[in-house]
Amino acid sequence: GAGVSQSPRYKVAKRGQDVALRCDPISGHVSLFWYQQALGQGPEFLTYFQNEAQLDKSGLPSDRFFAERPEGSVSTLKIQRTQQEDSAVYLCASSLGKLQYQETQYFGPGTRLLVL
Amino acid sequence: TQLLEQSPQFLSIQEGENLTVYCNSSSVFSSLQWYRQEPGEGPVLLVTVVTGGEVKKLKRLTFQFGDARKDSSLHITAAQPGDTGLYLCAGRGYQKVTFGTGTKLQVIP
């Protein structure tokens, strides 16, 4: 595909339910990021992968959040036992290289998660 | 924790007016990027500024990086309804990206 895709686009979950959010980065992109964005706010960093290696997971809010990128391409963000405060848009971004400071991040459209 | 504060948080102006959005931090960044985000979409990169004092122009948009590489501004001349969106600055460091708090701009025809 031409850009970063994410699925599902919308997810409604009952409190306590587990969810899995998928990100398909641009083919060949080394770096992959997950962000959490509240309405009208800037994205907040969750985690960063360089190929299959998760180099930074300092932004994950709790141990209920888990991300993987086993083959260095598709990534999944899993949230266990969802809580209402997990409701947000989850954005995935990829970039070609190893996060050089001038690189462009290409964002997907996001998954809007609503926990009831 | 690196923080990037944007001001104003909200801005509603008439078509044809000029505006400036500010992005401030107490931290030094290797580069500063500006993004625009429309509802239901991910942010899209507008520009990257790297050198302290650097000024870049993109049609009616002018971006400036502060001399100390801690702050930046975005100036829009003769705003158009198509400029409506959420404007985000992002500070880049080694293997780290920090986004600003966002400025929601509405341009009324």
Tab-separated table of C-alpha atoms in Angstrom:
chain	number	residue	atom	x	y	z
A	1	GLY	CA	0.000	0.000	0.000
A	2	ALA	CA	0.966	3.626	-0.401
A	3	GLY	CA	0.729	4.624	3.236
A	4	VAL	CA	0.432	3.431	6.795
A	5	SER	CA	-2.787	1.574	7.483
A	6	GLN	CA	-4.416	0.766	10.796
A	7	SER	CA	-7.245	-1.538	11.740
A	8	PRO	CA	-9.825	-1.443	13.027
A	9	ARG	CA	-10.598	2.248	12.494
A	10	TYR	CA	-13.085	2.188	15.372
A	11	LYS	CA	-13.352	-0.136	18.316
A	12	VAL	CA	-15.910	-0.164	21.100
A	13	ALA	CA	-14.980	-2.347	24.048
A	14	LYS	CA	-16.615	-3.130	27.343
A	15	ARG	CA	-14.555	-2.340	30.408
A	16	GLY	CA	-12.364	-5.336	31.200
A	17	GLN	CA	-12.243	-6.604	27.622
A	18	ASP	CA	-8.922	-7.184	25.826
A	19	VAL	CA	-8.320	-5.393	22.497
A	20	ALA	CA	-5.715	-5.688	19.733
A	21	LEU	CA	-4.902	-2.847	17.374
A	22	ARG	CA	-3.009	-3.497	14.141
A	23	CYS	CA	-0.580	-1.297	12.225
A	24	ASP	CA	0.735	-1.971	8.720
A	25	PRO	CA	3.674	0.396	8.117
A	26	ILE	CA	5.022	1.480	4.762
A	27	SER	CA	6.947	-1.427	3.269
A	28	GLY	CA	10.652	-1.279	4.069
A	29	HIS	CA	10.334	1.248	6.876
A	30	VAL	CA	12.677	0.425	9.717
A	31	SER	CA	11.180	2.560	12.482
A	32	LEU	CA	7.666	2.207	13.897
A	33	PHE	CA	6.000	4.232	16.644
A	34	TRP	CA	2.788	4.016	18.601
A	35	TYR	CA	1.170	7.114	20.067
A	36	GLN	CA	-1.917	7.783	22.163
A	37	GLN	CA	-3.893	10.930	21.396
A	38	ALA	CA	-6.661	12.464	23.477
A	39	LEU	CA	-9.228	14.645	21.729
A	40	GLY	CA	-7.719	17.968	20.649
A	41	GLN	CA	-4.340	17.176	22.213
A	42	GLY	CA	-0.944	16.292	20.800
A	43	PRO	CA	0.016	12.627	20.432
A	44	GLU	CA	1.829	11.115	23.395
A	45	PHE	CA	4.603	8.627	22.740
A	46	LEU	CA	3.937	5.020	23.761
A	47	THR	CA	6.648	2.862	22.221
A	48	TYR	CA	9.251	2.637	19.448
A	49	PHE	CA	10.470	-0.280	17.339
A	50	GLN	CA	13.530	-0.484	15.139
A	51	ASN	CA	12.801	-3.484	12.931
A	52	GLU	CA	11.632	-6.179	15.376
A	53	ALA	CA	13.432	-4.726	18.388
A	54	GLN	CA	11.403	-2.680	20.849
A	55	LEU	CA	13.979	-0.056	21.790
A	56	ASP	CA	11.808	2.207	23.897
A	57	LYS	CA	8.618	1.358	25.771
A	58	SER	CA	8.865	4.095	28.331
A	59	GLY	CA	5.553	5.663	27.305
A	60	LEU	CA	3.356	2.621	27.894
A	61	PRO	CA	0.982	3.714	30.709
A	62	SER	CA	0.800	0.386	32.533
A	63	ASP	CA	1.598	-3.289	32.241
A	64	ARG	CA	-1.813	-3.765	30.630
A	65	PHE	CA	-0.298	-2.322	27.441
A	66	PHE	CA	1.856	-4.559	25.275
A	67	ALA	CA	3.242	-4.045	21.761
A	68	GLU	CA	5.023	-6.358	19.371
A	69	ARG	CA	6.505	-6.353	15.882
A	70	PRO	CA	7.724	-9.942	15.531
A	71	GLU	CA	8.898	-9.871	11.904
A	72	GLY	CA	9.877	-6.242	11.691
A	73	SER	CA	6.869	-5.192	9.655
A	74	VAL	CA	3.299	-5.388	11.011
A	75	SER	CA	2.868	-4.312	14.620
A	76	THR	CA	0.138	-5.003	17.156
A	77	LEU	CA	-0.694	-2.951	20.227
A	78	LYS	CA	-2.595	-5.004	22.782
A	79	ILE	CA	-4.470	-3.576	25.743
A	80	GLN	CA	-5.590	-6.019	28.400
A	81	ARG	CA	-8.492	-5.455	30.789
A	82	THR	CA	-9.414	-2.148	29.190
A	83	GLN	CA	-10.396	0.771	31.401
A	84	GLN	CA	-12.404	3.878	30.538
A	85	GLU	CA	-9.269	6.018	30.716
A	86	ASP	CA	-7.856	3.978	27.801
A	87	SER	CA	-10.396	5.643	25.475
A	88	ALA	CA	-8.387	7.605	22.921
A	89	VAL	CA	-7.116	7.541	19.350
A	90	TYR	CA	-4.125	5.259	18.910
A	91	LEU	CA	-1.813	6.396	16.123
A	92	CYS	CA	0.887	4.393	14.411
A	93	ALA	CA	3.716	6.017	12.441
A	94	SER	CA	6.634	4.664	10.453
A	95	SER	CA	9.822	6.165	9.061
A	96	LEU	CA	12.394	4.881	6.626
A	97	GLY	CA	15.520	4.924	8.748
A	98	LYS	CA	16.636	4.664	12.325
A	99	LEU	CA	15.003	7.799	13.653
A	100	GLN	CA	17.462	10.348	12.368
A	101	TYR	CA	16.351	13.740	13.614
A	102	GLN	CA	15.324	15.064	10.222
A	103	GLU	CA	13.342	12.037	9.148
A	104	THR	CA	9.705	12.195	8.217
A	105	GLN	CA	7.247	10.120	10.191
A	106	TYR	CA	4.270	8.909	8.163
A	107	PHE	CA	1.153	8.467	10.241
A	108	GLY	CA	-1.757	6.136	9.823
A	109	PRO	CA	-5.350	7.358	10.291
A	110	GLY	CA	-5.518	5.968	13.814
A	111	THR	CA	-7.810	3.616	15.690
A	112	ARG	CA	-10.435	5.329	17.819
A	113	LEU	CA	-10.996	3.220	20.937
A	114	LEU	CA	-14.016	3.789	23.150
A	115	VAL	CA	-14.238	1.823	26.385
A	116	LEU	CA	-17.690	1.718	27.948
B	1	THR	CA	10.224	14.908	30.887
B	2	GLN	CA	10.478	17.161	27.858
B	3	LEU	CA	7.430	19.354	27.415
B	4	LEU	CA	6.411	21.434	24.429
B	5	GLU	CA	3.806	24.054	25.194
B	6	GLN	CA	1.847	25.543	22.314
B	7	SER	CA	-0.087	28.785	22.375
B	8	PRO	CA	-2.772	29.646	21.801
B	9	GLN	CA	-4.643	26.415	22.439
B	10	PHE	CA	-7.587	27.524	20.299
B	11	LEU	CA	-7.830	30.148	17.570
B	12	SER	CA	-10.885	31.153	15.545
B	13	ILE	CA	-10.298	33.802	12.897
B	14	GLN	CA	-11.879	35.205	9.764
B	15	GLU	CA	-10.616	34.312	6.319
B	16	GLY	CA	-7.841	36.667	5.247
B	17	GLU	CA	-6.475	37.372	8.742
B	18	ASN	CA	-2.915	36.620	9.815
B	19	LEU	CA	-1.980	34.494	12.810
B	20	THR	CA	1.012	33.156	14.717
B	21	VAL	CA	1.260	29.945	16.711
B	22	TYR	CA	4.037	29.476	19.266
B	23	CYS	CA	5.813	26.355	20.466
B	24	ASN	CA	7.989	26.685	23.576
B	25	SER	CA	10.154	24.357	25.607
B	26	SER	CA	12.843	24.473	28.256
B	27	SER	CA	14.706	21.706	26.393
B	28	VAL	CA	16.987	21.891	23.374
B	29	PHE	CA	15.998	19.829	20.358
B	30	SER	CA	18.038	18.597	17.402
B	31	SER	CA	15.215	19.656	15.117
B	32	LEU	CA	11.668	20.922	15.285
B	33	GLN	CA	8.861	19.751	13.053
B	34	TRP	CA	5.394	21.148	12.403
B	35	TYR	CA	2.440	18.938	11.507
B	36	ARG	CA	-1.174	19.588	10.584
B	37	GLN	CA	-3.870	17.104	11.491
B	38	GLU	CA	-7.426	17.013	10.177
B	39	PRO	CA	-10.285	15.169	11.910
B	40	GLY	CA	-10.138	11.404	11.486
B	41	GLU	CA	-6.648	11.471	10.017
B	42	GLY	CA	-3.096	11.209	11.237
B	43	PRO	CA	-0.762	14.231	11.416
B	44	VAL	CA	0.936	15.246	8.163
B	45	LEU	CA	4.400	16.805	8.191
B	46	LEU	CA	4.582	20.419	7.000
B	47	VAL	CA	8.227	21.306	7.641
B	48	THR	CA	11.403	20.424	9.527
B	49	VAL	CA	13.719	23.144	10.878
B	50	VAL	CA	17.178	22.164	12.050
B	51	THR	CA	19.441	25.176	12.541
B	52	GLY	CA	18.951	27.750	15.308
B	53	GLY	CA	17.457	30.902	13.781
B	54	GLU	CA	16.378	29.078	10.640
B	55	VAL	CA	13.378	30.413	8.738
B	56	LYS	CA	11.466	28.356	6.187
B	57	LYS	CA	8.577	29.440	4.007
B	58	LEU	CA	5.916	27.187	2.540
B	59	LYS	CA	3.555	29.336	0.443
B	60	ARG	CA	1.621	31.400	3.042
B	61	LEU	CA	3.226	29.606	6.005
B	62	THR	CA	6.450	30.837	7.624
B	63	PHE	CA	8.256	28.702	10.188
B	64	GLN	CA	11.043	29.874	12.477
B	65	PHE	CA	13.323	27.950	14.831
B	66	GLY	CA	14.580	29.876	17.833
B	67	ASP	CA	18.275	30.718	18.109
B	68	ALA	CA	18.657	28.412	21.115
B	69	ARG	CA	16.657	25.613	19.425
B	70	LYS	CA	14.147	25.567	22.259
B	71	ASP	CA	11.221	27.283	20.589
B	72	SER	CA	9.547	27.784	17.254
B	73	SER	CA	6.772	29.754	15.624
B	74	LEU	CA	4.387	29.248	12.732
B	75	HIS	CA	2.980	32.316	10.999
B	76	ILE	CA	0.118	32.057	8.504
B	77	THR	CA	-0.576	34.981	6.188
B	78	ALA	CA	-4.074	35.541	4.792
B	79	ALA	CA	-5.567	32.419	6.340
B	80	GLN	CA	-7.903	30.303	4.220
B	81	PRO	CA	-10.675	27.896	5.338
B	82	GLY	CA	-8.450	25.068	4.094
B	83	ASP	CA	-5.945	25.973	6.813
B	84	THR	CA	-8.416	24.750	9.444
B	85	GLY	CA	-7.012	21.929	11.547
B	86	LEU	CA	-4.934	20.950	14.550
B	87	TYR	CA	-1.359	22.254	14.327
B	88	LEU	CA	1.282	20.301	16.200
B	89	CYS	CA	4.929	21.016	16.794
B	90	ALA	CA	7.260	18.106	17.526
B	91	GLY	CA	10.742	18.243	18.992
B	92	ARG	CA	13.230	15.670	17.756
B	93	GLY	CA	16.093	14.245	19.731
B	94	TYR	CA	18.020	10.988	19.463
B	95	GLN	CA	15.433	8.232	19.084
B	96	LYS	CA	12.836	10.473	20.699
B	97	VAL	CA	9.958	12.569	19.409
B	98	THR	CA	7.984	14.848	21.707
B	99	PHE	CA	4.786	16.435	20.440
B	100	GLY	CA	3.411	19.760	21.582
B	101	THR	CA	0.050	20.305	23.207
B	102	GLY	CA	-1.574	21.373	19.921
B	103	THR	CA	-3.286	24.479	18.523
B	104	LYS	CA	-6.746	24.069	17.072
B	105	LEU	CA	-7.286	26.601	14.272
B	106	GLN	CA	-10.642	27.427	12.730
B	107	VAL	CA	-10.774	29.769	9.748
B	108	ILE	CA	-14.260	31.103	9.110
B	109	PRO	CA	-15.185	31.929	5.482
